[in-house]
């Protein structure tokens, strides 16, 4: 059985939810973003936690109000409800609900919608309840939103890490490849706020990193591995630095203009850690690819002075960009 619900929410909220659906790889077969699939999974994974959190808060408010003998139980219920549904409502989004989304549900997600309709709409509409539900979810940090949506994968990975179990899975970034790895830890990147599994390839022993939300068909085998303590320390160092990449760092020297220094201050996503600063020159020990990708955004405001191969890679990058613009000007 399938049912459809038309929900009205602020446009900004719709865009934030759409962004999460894309970020966490909820896609249709044609590659377009599957917002409905994302919202169904959000209902399945977050509804119980959201409901229980609201119930605990309501119980706390009622308990505090009951300490006043002058307030009847009926009045306490009304006051508590007013506090929950008015004063404690997230005001991040505009009150105007100028966007409509169609939620198509079946199975367990349909059961949850029926539960909401039958038990939780005594003083609010379905749209208002779901607005509050989505708003609560979006108020959580991105890495914790990822943990909510993929909590089953997180639990299985943590169990495998604890038991030293060899695991197998595919990834949305390489759907036709089966990875067999030894899991060591899970770490969140500081800037992206996404979670990564840090592990060793079971055959080669090479360090690997996989974003949790891209892991599919996870299987924990009965085979065990003996942890390599030196590799474990290496992965822990990577976890604290930039878990999205297991490449070893290179010594690099970058000269920035005054505007470049301002950009470096404001562009925080995947920003490399500075080892040393001498006037307008910054020194790094950072993975080569991540360093280059970060400074691609700076144009003439940053020049990599060393190492030579990194400098040459950047020169080729800008040369290709110039050639592309030149072709456009010539109408080629």
Coordinates of C-alpha atoms in Angstrom, one line a residue:
X1 CA 0.0 0.0 0.0
X2 CA 1.3 3.5 -1.0
X3 CA 0.0 6.9 0.1
X4 CA 1.0 10.4 -1.0
X5 CA 1.2 13.5 1.2
X6 CA 1.6 17.1 0.1
X7 CA 3.6 19.0 2.6
X8 CA 4.2 22.7 2.6
X9 CA 7.6 23.9 3.9
X10 CA 9.8 27.1 3.5
X11 CA 11.8 27.1 0.3
X12 CA 15.0 27.4 2.2
X13 CA 14.2 24.2 4.2
X14 CA 13.4 22.4 0.9
X15 CA 16.8 23.4 -0.5
X16 CA 18.6 22.3 2.6
X17 CA 16.9 18.9 2.5
X18 CA 17.6 18.6 -1.2
X19 CA 21.3 19.4 -0.5
X20 CA 21.5 16.7 2.1
X21 CA 19.9 14.2 -0.2
X22 CA 22.5 15.0 -2.9
X23 CA 25.4 15.1 -0.4
X24 CA 24.4 11.7 1.0
X25 CA 24.0 10.1 -2.4
X26 CA 20.3 9.5 -2.6
X27 CA 20.0 9.3 -6.3
X28 CA 17.5 7.8 -8.9
X29 CA 18.7 5.5 -11.7
X30 CA 19.0 8.5 -14.0
X31 CA 21.4 10.2 -11.6
X32 CA 18.9 12.9 -10.4
X33 CA 18.5 13.6 -6.7
X34 CA 16.0 11.3 -5.0
X35 CA 14.4 13.7 -2.4
X36 CA 11.5 11.3 -1.7
X37 CA 13.8 8.4 -1.0
X38 CA 15.9 10.6 1.3
X39 CA 12.8 11.8 3.3
X40 CA 11.5 8.2 3.7
X41 CA 14.9 7.2 5.1
X42 CA 14.9 10.2 7.4
X43 CA 11.5 9.2 8.7
X44 CA 12.7 5.6 9.4
X45 CA 15.9 6.6 11.1
X46 CA 15.1 9.8 13.0
X47 CA 11.4 9.6 13.9
X48 CA 11.8 7.5 17.1
X49 CA 14.7 9.7 18.4
X50 CA 12.8 12.9 17.6
X51 CA 9.6 11.6 19.3
X52 CA 11.4 10.3 22.4
X53 CA 13.4 13.6 22.8
X54 CA 10.2 15.6 22.6
X55 CA 8.5 13.3 25.1
X56 CA 11.4 13.6 27.6
X57 CA 11.3 17.4 27.3
X58 CA 7.6 17.5 27.8
X59 CA 7.8 15.2 30.9
X60 CA 10.5 17.5 32.3
X61 CA 8.4 20.6 31.8
X62 CA 5.3 19.0 33.3
X63 CA 7.3 17.8 36.3
X64 CA 8.6 21.3 36.9
X65 CA 5.1 22.8 36.5
X66 CA 3.6 20.2 38.9
X67 CA 5.7 21.7 41.7
X68 CA 3.3 24.6 41.7
X69 CA 0.2 23.6 43.6
X70 CA -1.7 26.6 42.1
X71 CA -1.4 25.1 38.6
X72 CA -3.9 22.3 37.8
X73 CA -2.9 19.3 35.7
X74 CA -5.1 20.5 32.9
X75 CA -3.5 24.0 32.9
X76 CA 0.0 22.4 33.2
X77 CA -0.7 20.3 30.1
X78 CA -1.8 23.4 28.2
X79 CA 1.2 25.5 29.3
X80 CA 3.7 22.7 28.5
X81 CA 2.1 22.3 25.1
X82 CA 2.4 26.0 24.5
X83 CA 6.0 26.0 25.5
X84 CA 6.8 23.0 23.2
X85 CA 4.9 24.2 20.1
X86 CA 5.5 27.9 20.3
X87 CA 8.3 29.2 22.4
X88 CA 10.7 26.3 21.8
X89 CA 10.1 26.0 18.0
X90 CA 13.2 26.4 15.9
X91 CA 13.1 29.9 14.3
X92 CA 15.9 29.3 11.8
X93 CA 13.5 29.2 8.9
X94 CA 11.0 31.7 7.8
X95 CA 7.4 31.0 8.8
X96 CA 6.2 31.3 5.2
X97 CA 5.7 27.9 3.7
X98 CA 6.2 28.7 0.0
X99 CA 7.4 25.3 -1.2
X100 CA 5.4 22.1 -1.7
X101 CA 6.9 18.6 -1.6
X102 CA 5.1 15.4 -2.3
X103 CA 6.0 12.6 0.1
X104 CA 5.2 9.1 -1.2
X105 CA 5.4 6.4 1.5
X106 CA 4.8 2.7 1.9
X107 CA 5.7 0.0 4.4
X108 CA 7.4 1.2 7.6
X109 CA 7.5 4.8 6.5
X110 CA 3.7 4.7 5.9
X111 CA 3.2 3.2 9.4
X112 CA 5.1 6.2 10.8
X113 CA 2.9 8.6 8.9
X114 CA -0.2 6.9 10.2
X115 CA 1.3 7.0 13.8
X116 CA 1.8 10.8 13.4
X117 CA -1.7 11.3 12.1
X118 CA -3.3 9.2 14.8
X119 CA -1.4 10.3 17.8
X120 CA 0.5 13.6 17.4
X121 CA -1.8 16.1 15.7
X122 CA -4.1 17.2 18.5
X123 CA -2.8 20.8 18.5
X124 CA -0.8 21.0 15.2
X125 CA -1.3 20.2 11.6
X126 CA 0.6 17.5 9.7
X127 CA 2.6 20.1 7.8
X128 CA 3.5 21.9 11.0
X129 CA 4.6 18.6 12.7
X130 CA 6.8 17.7 9.7
X131 CA 8.2 21.3 9.5
X132 CA 9.2 20.9 13.2
X133 CA 10.6 17.4 12.4
X134 CA 12.7 18.6 9.5
X135 CA 13.8 21.7 11.3
X136 CA 15.0 19.6 14.3
X137 CA 17.0 17.4 11.9
X138 CA 18.6 20.3 10.1
X139 CA 19.7 21.9 13.4
X140 CA 22.0 19.0 14.0
X141 CA 25.6 19.1 12.7
X142 CA 26.2 17.5 9.3
X143 CA 28.4 14.7 10.6
X144 CA 25.7 13.8 13.2
X145 CA 23.0 14.0 10.5
X146 CA 25.0 11.4 8.5
X147 CA 25.2 9.2 11.6
X148 CA 21.4 9.4 11.9
X149 CA 20.7 8.4 8.3
X150 CA 23.3 5.6 8.2
X151 CA 23.2 4.5 11.8
X152 CA 22.9 0.8 10.8
X153 CA 26.1 1.1 8.8
X154 CA 27.8 2.9 11.7
X155 CA 26.8 0.2 14.2
X156 CA 28.1 -2.6 12.0
X157 CA 31.3 -0.8 11.3
X158 CA 31.9 -0.1 15.0
X159 CA 31.3 -3.8 15.8
X160 CA 33.7 -4.9 13.0
X161 CA 36.3 -2.4 14.4
X162 CA 35.9 -3.7 17.9
X163 CA 36.1 -7.4 16.8
X164 CA 38.8 -6.9 14.2
X165 CA 36.5 -8.4 11.5
X166 CA 37.4 -8.2 7.9
X167 CA 34.6 -6.5 6.0
X168 CA 33.5 -6.3 2.4
X169 CA 31.3 -3.6 0.7
X170 CA 30.8 -1.6 -2.5
X171 CA 30.7 2.2 -2.8
X172 CA 28.6 4.6 -4.8
X173 CA 31.8 6.1 -6.1
X174 CA 32.8 2.7 -7.5
X175 CA 29.7 0.5 -7.7
X176 CA 31.2 -2.3 -9.6
X177 CA 34.1 -2.9 -7.2
X178 CA 34.0 -5.0 -4.1
X179 CA 36.4 -3.7 -1.4
X180 CA 37.8 -6.1 1.2
X181 CA 39.4 -4.1 4.1
X182 CA 40.5 -4.2 7.7
X183 CA 38.6 -1.5 9.5
X184 CA 40.5 0.6 12.1
X185 CA 38.5 3.7 13.0
X186 CA 35.9 6.2 11.9
X187 CA 36.7 9.9 11.8
X188 CA 34.9 13.1 10.9
X189 CA 36.6 15.7 8.7
X190 CA 36.8 19.1 10.4
X191 CA 35.7 21.2 7.4
X192 CA 33.4 18.9 5.3
X193 CA 31.9 17.4 8.5
X194 CA 31.5 14.1 6.8
X195 CA 32.5 10.7 8.4
X196 CA 35.1 8.4 7.0
X197 CA 36.1 4.8 7.5
X198 CA 39.9 4.5 7.8
X199 CA 41.1 1.1 7.0
X200 CA 43.8 -1.1 5.3
X201 CA 43.3 -2.9 2.1
X202 CA 43.2 -6.6 3.1
X203 CA 45.6 -7.7 0.3
X204 CA 48.1 -4.9 -0.1
X205 CA 47.9 -3.3 3.4
X206 CA 47.6 0.1 1.8
X207 CA 45.7 2.7 3.9
X208 CA 42.3 3.5 2.4
X209 CA 39.5 6.0 3.3
X210 CA 35.8 5.7 2.5
X211 CA 33.0 8.1 3.2
X212 CA 30.4 6.3 5.3
X213 CA 27.4 7.6 3.4
X214 CA 28.8 6.1 0.2
X215 CA 29.2 2.5 1.6
X216 CA 26.7 0.0 0.3
X217 CA 26.2 -3.8 0.7
X218 CA 28.3 -3.9 3.8
X219 CA 29.2 -7.4 5.0
X220 CA 31.1 -8.4 8.1
X221 CA 32.9 -11.7 7.5
X222 CA 33.9 -14.2 10.1
X223 CA 37.5 -13.7 9.1
X224 CA 39.7 -11.8 11.6
X225 CA 42.8 -9.7 11.2
X226 CA 45.6 -8.9 13.7
X227 CA 45.9 -5.1 14.1
X228 CA 49.1 -3.6 12.9
X229 CA 50.1 -1.1 15.7
X230 CA 52.3 1.1 13.5
X231 CA 49.6 1.3 10.8
X232 CA 47.0 2.0 13.5
X233 CA 49.1 5.0 14.7
X234 CA 49.4 6.2 11.1
X235 CA 45.6 6.0 10.5
X236 CA 45.0 7.8 13.8
X237 CA 47.3 10.6 12.7
X238 CA 45.4 10.8 9.4
X239 CA 42.1 10.8 11.3
X240 CA 43.2 13.9 13.2
X241 CA 44.5 15.7 10.1
X242 CA 42.3 15.0 7.0
X243 CA 40.5 11.6 7.1
X244 CA 39.1 12.1 3.6
X245 CA 42.6 11.3 2.2
X246 CA 45.2 8.7 3.2
X247 CA 47.9 10.1 1.0
X248 CA 51.1 11.0 2.8
X249 CA 51.8 14.7 3.3
X250 CA 54.4 16.6 1.3
X251 CA 56.5 19.6 2.4
X252 CA 55.1 22.6 0.6
X253 CA 55.8 26.3 0.5
X254 CA 53.1 28.7 -0.8
X255 CA 53.4 32.5 -1.3
X256 CA 50.1 34.5 -1.0
X257 CA 49.2 38.1 -1.8
X258 CA 47.4 40.1 0.8
X259 CA 44.1 39.2 -0.8
X260 CA 45.3 35.6 -0.9
X261 CA 45.8 35.7 2.9
X262 CA 42.3 37.0 3.3
X263 CA 41.0 34.2 1.1
X264 CA 42.9 31.7 3.2
X265 CA 41.3 33.0 6.3
X266 CA 37.8 32.8 4.9
X267 CA 37.9 29.6 2.8
X268 CA 37.9 27.0 5.5
X269 CA 36.6 23.9 3.6
X270 CA 39.5 21.5 3.3
X271 CA 41.9 24.1 4.4
X272 CA 45.4 22.7 5.1
X273 CA 47.0 23.2 8.5
X274 CA 49.8 25.7 8.6
X275 CA 53.1 24.5 10.0
X276 CA 54.9 27.9 9.8
X277 CA 54.2 31.4 8.5
X278 CA 56.9 33.9 7.3
X279 CA 55.3 37.1 6.2
X280 CA 53.2 36.1 3.2
X281 CA 54.7 32.7 2.8
X282 CA 53.0 29.6 4.4
X283 CA 54.5 26.2 5.0
X284 CA 52.5 22.9 5.0
X285 CA 52.8 19.2 5.3
X286 CA 49.7 18.1 3.5
X287 CA 48.6 15.5 0.9
X288 CA 49.6 16.8 -2.6
X289 CA 46.1 16.4 -4.2
X290 CA 44.3 18.0 -1.4
X291 CA 46.8 20.9 -1.3
X292 CA 46.4 21.6 -5.0
X293 CA 42.6 21.3 -5.0
X294 CA 42.4 23.8 -2.2
X295 CA 44.6 26.4 -3.9
X296 CA 42.9 25.9 -7.3
X297 CA 40.4 28.5 -6.0
X298 CA 43.0 31.2 -5.4
X299 CA 44.1 32.0 -9.0
X300 CA 46.9 34.6 -9.0
X301 CA 46.5 35.2 -5.3
X302 CA 48.6 32.1 -4.4
X303 CA 51.6 30.5 -5.9
X304 CA 53.0 27.2 -4.8
X305 CA 56.8 27.7 -4.7
X306 CA 57.7 24.1 -3.8
X307 CA 57.9 21.2 -4.4
X308 CA 58.6 21.5 -8.1
X309 CA 56.1 18.7 -9.2
X310 CA 53.3 20.5 -7.3
X311 CA 54.2 23.8 -8.8
X312 CA 54.2 22.3 -12.3
X313 CA 50.8 20.6 -11.7
X314 CA 49.3 24.0 -10.8
X315 CA 50.9 25.6 -13.8
X316 CA 49.4 22.9 -16.1
X317 CA 46.0 23.4 -14.4
X318 CA 45.9 27.1 -15.1
X319 CA 47.3 26.7 -18.6
X320 CA 44.4 24.3 -19.5
X321 CA 41.9 26.8 -18.0
X322 CA 43.4 29.6 -20.1
X323 CA 43.3 27.4 -23.2
X324 CA 39.6 26.6 -22.6
X325 CA 38.7 30.3 -22.3
X326 CA 40.8 31.1 -25.4
X327 CA 38.8 28.5 -27.4
X328 CA 35.6 30.1 -26.2
X329 CA 36.7 33.5 -27.4
X330 CA 37.6 32.2 -30.8
X331 CA 34.2 30.4 -31.0
X332 CA 35.8 27.0 -31.4

